[in-house]
Amino acid sequence: MSRRPIGIIVNGVTGRMGYRQHLVRSLLAIREEGGVPLADGTRIWPELILVGRNESRLRDIAERHGLTDWTTDLTAALARDDVDVYFDAQLTQQREKAVRQAIDAGKHIYTEKPLAEDSAAAVELARAADAAGIRTGVVQDKLFLPGLRKLKRLIDGGFFGRILSVRGEFGYWVFEGDWQPAQRPSWNYRAEDGGGIVMDMFPHWHYVLEELFAPVRAVTCVNATHIPRRVDEAGRAYPATADDAAYGIFELEGGIIAQLNSSWAVRVHRDELVEFQVDGTEGSAVAGLRNCRVQHRSVTPKPVWNPDLPSGESFRSQWSEVPDNDEFDNGFKVQWEAFLRHVVAGEPFPWDFMAGARGVQLAELGLRSAREHRRLEIPELGR
Ligand SMILES: NC(=O)c1ccc[n+]([C@@H]2O[C@H](COP(=O)([O-])OP(=O)(O)OC[C@H]3O[C@@H](n4cnc5c(N)ncnc54)[C@H](O)[C@@H]3O)[C@@H](O)[C@H]2O)c1
């Protein structure tokens, strides 16, 4: 068995996503399994170069995981011949500049979403990457969640008949930071630092809708900053200038209506932190992160509206669980493996910078719809 080493810069490795999902659950997990196997038996072996701003935090992480290659100098890391891939999980606002530097250095690039802060910048990055002949990818982890994989299986199997609508609930209560520390970074709540739930979640909703159902053709969005004041990591109070809830209606090609609520100011009365209900002429499903339940038209009950009587029906028990029928690995890791096979063996990888740019465009138009109080159609993004 031969090993094909691939040098990967991991920038933003001290952050929530960079550390837990990308370093530990993906890249180190891949190494623990002996690398990513290719058809000819070769295994792609990630050689990691940790990059960040804080020496002692980088050293700490490196030592904790038996790694030796780390630096605070991104330019020097990008100049190395043994580096093939640049990965970015930094704060969103820092991304565009670093990605541009990586394009100029001729490295393949994989990045967290959103690709950039506006669609013009995102398309520019896609064009520059094309011109440089490099391979690109943007994280679209929700597609690899077990619940959504089961939902996709139902769609591909024709379970729904004609799909009518999708309604999604995402969110949970993010503590204000005063009497209990917040469980998300404070920059998420400051517009001036690139925060806001629309910019955070609409890129996800874009690829979920586009890949599972149909392209998004129009958006209507109302957003809000429900909690106007929060307390940061250092215990200082700050004005929350970014949106912390978004109520969006998405019109899809072919007539499907999707209505998705995203909120960091909602308490969970659901089975999972995100759930999508899909209703079709032949059946309906409710999919979450892990589980998916269905109700076929043949077993659909016939409720009659009568508020004078207790309902007597246990609606939740009238649904059946979709079996796993498969092993589901961590979604971030599955996408990393696909990207590495794309870079090394040229295997297809549809989630490139242009796909990322379409996600940014939906967020941008969602914000504009909210600002201007109107429905906006979504123009095709030219490459
Ligand atoms: N795919 C997903 O489900 C998902 C979920 C959450 C966040 N994200 C994305 O991942 C990225 C990182 O988010 P996070 O929640 O890990 O954030 P975080 O605040 O935990 O981490 C941010 C990282 O960026 C680095 N950084 C570089 N320059 C910085 C600066 N000037 N100020 C502050 N930090 C700076 C930090 O050191 C840290 O390593 C964001 O782009 C976000 O949109 C994706």
GROMACS .gro file of C-alpha atoms in nm, residues 2-291:
model
  290
    2SER     CA    1   0.152   0.335  -0.101
    3ARG     CA    2   0.091   0.661   0.074
    4ARG     CA    3   0.038   0.986  -0.112
    5PRO     CA    4   0.115   1.270   0.131
    6ILE     CA    5  -0.078   1.592   0.082
    7GLY     CA    6   0.029   1.909   0.264
    8ILE     CA    7  -0.271   2.096   0.409
    9ILE     CA    8  -0.264   2.436   0.579
   10VAL     CA    9  -0.537   2.447   0.844
   11ASN     CA   10  -0.602   2.816   0.917
   12GLY     CA   11  -0.835   2.909   1.203
   13VAL     CA   12  -0.762   2.585   1.385
   14THR     CA   13  -0.813   2.746   1.727
   15GLY     CA   14  -1.177   2.826   1.643
   16ARG     CA   15  -1.487   2.620   1.720
   17MET     CA   16  -1.524   2.473   1.372
   18GLY     CA   17  -1.155   2.465   1.282
   19TYR     CA   18  -1.063   2.263   1.589
   20ARG     CA   19  -1.350   2.029   1.659
   21GLN     CA   20  -1.508   1.949   1.322
   22HIS     CA   21  -1.218   1.998   1.081
   23LEU     CA   22  -0.903   1.910   1.274
   24VAL     CA   23  -1.023   1.650   1.525
   25ARG     CA   24  -1.332   1.496   1.369
   26SER     CA   25  -1.210   1.510   1.006
   27LEU     CA   26  -0.836   1.539   0.937
   28LEU     CA   27  -0.704   1.360   1.245
   29ALA     CA   28  -0.981   1.100   1.213
   30ILE     CA   29  -0.872   1.038   0.853
   31ARG     CA   30  -0.514   0.986   0.974
   32GLU     CA   31  -0.632   0.747   1.244
   33GLU     CA   32  -0.797   0.540   0.970
   34GLY     CA   33  -0.472   0.532   0.768
   35GLY     CA   34  -0.566   0.798   0.512
   36VAL     CA   35  -0.825   0.825   0.233
   37PRO     CA   36  -0.820   0.518   0.004
   38LEU     CA   37  -0.816   0.563  -0.374
   39ALA     CA   38  -0.934   0.305  -0.627
   40ASP     CA   39  -0.576   0.188  -0.698
   41GLY     CA   40  -0.509   0.120  -0.330
   42THR     CA   41  -0.303   0.437  -0.270
   43ARG     CA   42  -0.398   0.622   0.048
   44ILE     CA   43  -0.406   1.001   0.065
   45TRP     CA   44  -0.224   1.101   0.381
   46PRO     CA   45  -0.288   1.454   0.519
   47GLU     CA   46   0.027   1.630   0.643
   48LEU     CA   47  -0.101   1.918   0.855
   49ILE     CA   48   0.041   2.268   0.898
   50LEU     CA   49  -0.154   2.451   1.168
   51VAL     CA   50  -0.185   2.826   1.110
   52GLY     CA   51  -0.325   3.089   1.346
   53ARG     CA   52  -0.258   3.416   1.522
   54ASN     CA   53  -0.166   3.294   1.867
   55GLU     CA   54   0.158   3.096   1.913
   56SER     CA   55   0.082   2.944   2.247
   57ARG     CA   56  -0.265   2.825   2.148
   58LEU     CA   57  -0.124   2.670   1.830
   59ARG     CA   58   0.157   2.499   2.022
   60ASP     CA   59  -0.097   2.368   2.272
   61ILE     CA   60  -0.316   2.214   2.001
   62ALA     CA   61  -0.015   2.070   1.816
   63GLU     CA   62   0.124   1.908   2.132
   64ARG     CA   63  -0.216   1.774   2.235
   65HIS     CA   64  -0.240   1.585   1.904
   66GLY     CA   65   0.124   1.492   1.840
   67LEU     CA   66   0.164   1.745   1.556
   68THR     CA   67   0.485   1.942   1.502
   69ASP     CA   68   0.420   2.175   1.209
   70TRP     CA   69   0.260   2.506   1.304
   71THR     CA   70   0.318   2.874   1.233
   72THR     CA   71   0.168   3.220   1.270
   73ASP     CA   72   0.310   3.321   0.930
   74LEU     CA   73   0.055   3.236   0.659
   75THR     CA   74   0.262   3.390   0.378
   76ALA     CA   75   0.558   3.167   0.461
   77ALA     CA   76   0.336   2.859   0.485
   78LEU     CA   77   0.181   2.935   0.145
   79ALA     CA   78   0.528   2.970  -0.009
   80ARG     CA   79   0.617   2.608   0.080
   81ASP     CA   80   0.641   2.356  -0.205
   82ASP     CA   81   0.519   2.072   0.014
   83VAL     CA   82   0.182   2.248   0.068
   84ASP     CA   83  -0.094   2.147  -0.176
   85VAL     CA   84  -0.413   2.268  -0.007
   86TYR     CA   85  -0.516   2.579   0.186
   87PHE     CA   86  -0.810   2.536   0.426
   88ASP     CA   87  -0.984   2.831   0.592
   89ALA     CA   88  -1.203   2.820   0.904
   90GLN     CA   89  -1.123   3.172   1.018
   91LEU     CA   90  -1.371   3.437   1.111
   92THR     CA   91  -1.571   3.503   0.790
   93GLN     CA   92  -1.435   3.858   0.749
   94GLN     CA   93  -1.075   3.734   0.727
   95ARG     CA   94  -1.151   3.477   0.455
   96GLU     CA   95  -1.148   3.670   0.128
   97LYS     CA   96  -0.798   3.813   0.178
   98ALA     CA   97  -0.645   3.480   0.282
   99VAL     CA   98  -0.819   3.286   0.004
  100ARG     CA   99  -0.693   3.538  -0.252
  101GLN     CA  100  -0.341   3.492  -0.116
  102ALA     CA  101  -0.378   3.114  -0.150
  103ILE     CA  102  -0.502   3.149  -0.510
  104ASP     CA  103  -0.197   3.363  -0.591
  105ALA     CA  104   0.023   3.095  -0.436
  106GLY     CA  105  -0.140   2.835  -0.665
  107LYS     CA  106  -0.279   2.615  -0.385
  108HIS     CA  107  -0.602   2.418  -0.406
  109ILE     CA  108  -0.854   2.565  -0.160
  110TYR     CA  109  -1.120   2.426   0.069
  111THR     CA  110  -1.305   2.666   0.296
  112GLU     CA  111  -1.580   2.706   0.549
  113LYS     CA  112  -1.890   2.893   0.439
  114PRO     CA  113  -1.972   3.171   0.361
  115LEU     CA  114  -1.704   3.198   0.091
  116ALA     CA  115  -1.701   3.580   0.116
  117GLU     CA  116  -1.909   3.861   0.262
  118ASP     CA  117  -2.084   3.949  -0.066
  119SER     CA  118  -2.157   3.770  -0.390
  120ALA     CA  119  -1.943   4.000  -0.609
  121ALA     CA  120  -1.638   3.910  -0.402
  122ALA     CA  121  -1.733   3.540  -0.400
  123VAL     CA  122  -1.770   3.530  -0.781
  124GLU     CA  123  -1.439   3.714  -0.818
  125LEU     CA  124  -1.272   3.445  -0.608
  126ALA     CA  125  -1.435   3.171  -0.822
  127ARG     CA  126  -1.310   3.337  -1.140
  128ALA     CA  127  -0.959   3.391  -1.004
  129ALA     CA  128  -0.945   3.026  -0.894
  130ASP     CA  129  -1.057   2.911  -1.239
  131ALA     CA  130  -0.794   3.129  -1.405
  132ALA     CA  131  -0.526   2.986  -1.174
  133GLY     CA  132  -0.636   2.631  -1.259
  134ILE     CA  133  -0.680   2.530  -0.896
  135ARG     CA  134  -0.949   2.309  -0.742
  136THR     CA  135  -1.190   2.459  -0.493
  137GLY     CA  136  -1.447   2.351  -0.239
  138VAL     CA  137  -1.682   2.505   0.017
  139VAL     CA  138  -1.814   2.321   0.323
  140GLN     CA  139  -2.175   2.202   0.275
  141ASP     CA  140  -2.188   1.973   0.575
  142LYS     CA  141  -2.567   1.959   0.621
  143LEU     CA  142  -2.595   1.749   0.301
  144PHE     CA  143  -2.410   1.470   0.477
  145LEU     CA  144  -2.625   1.461   0.792
  146PRO     CA  145  -2.790   1.120   0.838
  147GLY     CA  146  -3.138   1.279   0.859
  148LEU     CA  147  -3.094   1.468   0.533
  149ARG     CA  148  -2.935   1.167   0.360
  150LYS     CA  149  -3.247   0.967   0.447
  151LEU     CA  150  -3.464   1.251   0.318
  152LYS     CA  151  -3.266   1.253  -0.008
  153ARG     CA  152  -3.314   0.879  -0.035
  154LEU     CA  153  -3.692   0.926  -0.003
  155ILE     CA  154  -3.690   1.196  -0.271
  156ASP     CA  155  -3.480   0.985  -0.509
  157GLY     CA  156  -3.711   0.688  -0.448
  158GLY     CA  157  -4.020   0.890  -0.545
  159PHE     CA  158  -4.182   0.865  -0.201
  160PHE     CA  159  -4.338   1.212  -0.204
  161GLY     CA  160  -4.513   1.221  -0.540
  162ARG     CA  161  -4.521   1.592  -0.627
  163ILE     CA  162  -4.346   1.788  -0.355
  164LEU     CA  163  -4.556   2.084  -0.242
  165SER     CA  164  -4.373   2.253   0.040
  166VAL     CA  165  -4.085   2.245   0.285
  167ARG     CA  166  -4.098   2.399   0.629
  168GLY     CA  167  -3.788   2.415   0.840
  169GLU     CA  168  -3.714   2.518   1.196
  170PHE     CA  169  -3.356   2.581   1.296
  171GLY     CA  170  -3.236   2.726   1.620
  172TYR     CA  171  -3.196   2.724   1.993
  173TRP     CA  172  -3.149   2.970   2.274
  174VAL     CA  173  -2.803   3.128   2.268
  175PHE     CA  174  -2.739   3.268   2.612
  176GLU     CA  175  -2.692   3.641   2.635
  177GLY     CA  176  -2.361   3.599   2.816
  178ASP     CA  177  -2.450   3.772   3.142
  179TRP     CA  178  -2.555   3.508   3.393
  180GLN     CA  179  -2.446   3.216   3.172
  181PRO     CA  180  -2.169   3.238   2.910
  182ALA     CA  181  -2.291   3.241   2.549
  183GLN     CA  182  -2.232   2.915   2.359
  184ARG     CA  183  -2.143   3.093   2.033
  185PRO     CA  184  -1.867   3.351   1.962
  186SER     CA  185  -1.967   3.714   2.017
  187TRP     CA  186  -1.869   3.820   1.661
  188ASN     CA  187  -2.178   3.630   1.543
  189TYR     CA  188  -2.390   3.909   1.697
  190ARG     CA  189  -2.199   4.209   1.556
  191ALA     CA  190  -2.270   4.318   1.198
  192GLU     CA  191  -1.942   4.511   1.189
  193ASP     CA  192  -1.753   4.183   1.249
  194GLY     CA  193  -1.939   3.987   0.980
  195GLY     CA  194  -2.198   3.834   1.214
  196GLY     CA  195  -2.571   3.775   1.163
  197ILE     CA  196  -2.787   3.467   1.124
  198VAL     CA  197  -2.880   3.536   0.759
  199MET     CA  198  -2.515   3.537   0.647
  200ASP     CA  199  -2.456   3.234   0.866
  201MET     CA  200  -2.754   3.014   0.777
  202PHE     CA  201  -2.880   3.114   0.429
  203PRO     CA  202  -2.570   2.966   0.259
  204HIS     CA  203  -2.667   2.635   0.425
  205TRP     CA  204  -3.032   2.669   0.323
  206HIS     CA  205  -2.925   2.745  -0.031
  207TYR     CA  206  -2.739   2.419  -0.089
  208VAL     CA  207  -2.995   2.212   0.105
  209LEU     CA  208  -3.280   2.348  -0.111
  210GLU     CA  209  -3.086   2.337  -0.437
  211GLU     CA  210  -2.945   1.986  -0.391
  212LEU     CA  211  -3.251   1.817  -0.243
  213PHE     CA  212  -3.536   1.998  -0.416
  214ALA     CA  213  -3.480   2.259  -0.687
  215PRO     CA  214  -3.297   2.587  -0.752
  216VAL     CA  215  -3.416   2.884  -0.546
  217ARG     CA  216  -3.580   3.146  -0.770
  218ALA     CA  217  -3.706   3.409  -0.519
  219VAL     CA  218  -3.667   3.504  -0.155
  220THR     CA  219  -3.873   3.703   0.093
  221CYS     CA  220  -3.716   3.757   0.431
  222VAL     CA  221  -3.799   3.932   0.755
  223ASN     CA  222  -3.523   3.943   1.009
  224ALA     CA  223  -3.485   4.073   1.360
  225THR     CA  224  -3.240   4.143   1.636
  226HIS     CA  225  -3.447   4.007   1.921
  227ILE     CA  226  -3.174   4.039   2.185
  228PRO     CA  227  -3.021   4.386   2.144
  229ARG     CA  228  -2.752   4.362   2.410
  230ARG     CA  229  -2.517   4.075   2.489
  231VAL     CA  230  -2.203   4.010   2.692
  232ASP     CA  231  -1.882   3.897   2.520
  233GLU     CA  232  -1.613   3.639   2.604
  234ALA     CA  233  -1.431   3.895   2.826
  235GLY     CA  234  -1.746   3.980   3.022
  236ARG     CA  235  -1.802   4.316   2.850
  237ALA     CA  236  -2.152   4.417   2.746
  238TYR     CA  237  -2.189   4.510   2.377
  239PRO     CA  238  -2.474   4.616   2.148
  240ALA     CA  239  -2.587   4.327   1.926
  241THR     CA  240  -2.593   4.494   1.584
  242ALA     CA  241  -2.652   4.181   1.372
  243ASP     CA  242  -2.973   3.988   1.305
  244ASP     CA  243  -3.029   3.694   1.542
  245ALA     CA  244  -3.344   3.560   1.374
  246ALA     CA  245  -3.460   3.530   1.014
  247TYR     CA  246  -3.799   3.426   0.883
  248GLY     CA  247  -3.757   3.335   0.516
  249ILE     CA  248  -3.980   3.222   0.231
  250PHE     CA  249  -3.801   3.065  -0.063
  251GLU     CA  250  -3.977   2.998  -0.395
  252LEU     CA  251  -3.819   2.710  -0.582
  253GLU     CA  252  -3.820   2.627  -0.949
  254GLY     CA  253  -4.123   2.410  -1.027
  255GLY     CA  254  -4.340   2.571  -0.760
  256ILE     CA  255  -4.220   2.422  -0.428
  257ILE     CA  256  -4.252   2.675  -0.144
  258ALA     CA  257  -3.996   2.651   0.134
  259GLN     CA  258  -4.040   2.842   0.456
  260LEU     CA  259  -3.744   2.832   0.691
  261ASN     CA  260  -3.713   2.994   1.032
  262SER     CA  261  -3.365   3.043   1.175
  263SER     CA  262  -3.324   3.178   1.526
  264TRP     CA  263  -3.078   3.206   1.814
  265ALA     CA  264  -3.362   3.336   2.030
  266VAL     CA  265  -3.594   3.038   2.035
  267ARG     CA  266  -3.634   2.758   2.288
  268VAL     CA  267  -3.638   2.409   2.146
  269HIS     CA  268  -3.967   2.219   2.149
  270ARG     CA  269  -3.869   1.978   1.873
  271ASP     CA  270  -3.682   1.650   1.858
  272GLU     CA  271  -3.373   1.801   1.694
  273LEU     CA  272  -3.202   2.142   1.658
  274VAL     CA  273  -3.300   2.155   1.295
  275GLU     CA  274  -3.604   1.989   1.139
  276PHE     CA  275  -3.751   2.003   0.789
  277GLN     CA  276  -4.106   1.892   0.716
  278VAL     CA  277  -4.165   1.803   0.351
  279ASP     CA  278  -4.520   1.756   0.227
  280GLY     CA  279  -4.594   1.584  -0.101
  281THR     CA  280  -4.904   1.451  -0.274
  282GLU     CA  281  -4.813   1.090  -0.187
  283GLY     CA  282  -4.653   1.133   0.153
  284SER     CA  283  -4.477   1.358   0.402
  285ALA     CA  284  -4.153   1.340   0.601
  286VAL     CA  285  -3.991   1.519   0.893
  287ALA     CA  286  -3.612   1.504   0.878
  288GLY     CA  287  -3.369   1.626   1.144
  289LEU     CA  288  -2.996   1.594   1.198
  290ARG     CA  289  -3.010   1.219   1.253
  291ASN     CA  290  -3.365   1.093   1.219
   0.00000   0.00000   0.00000
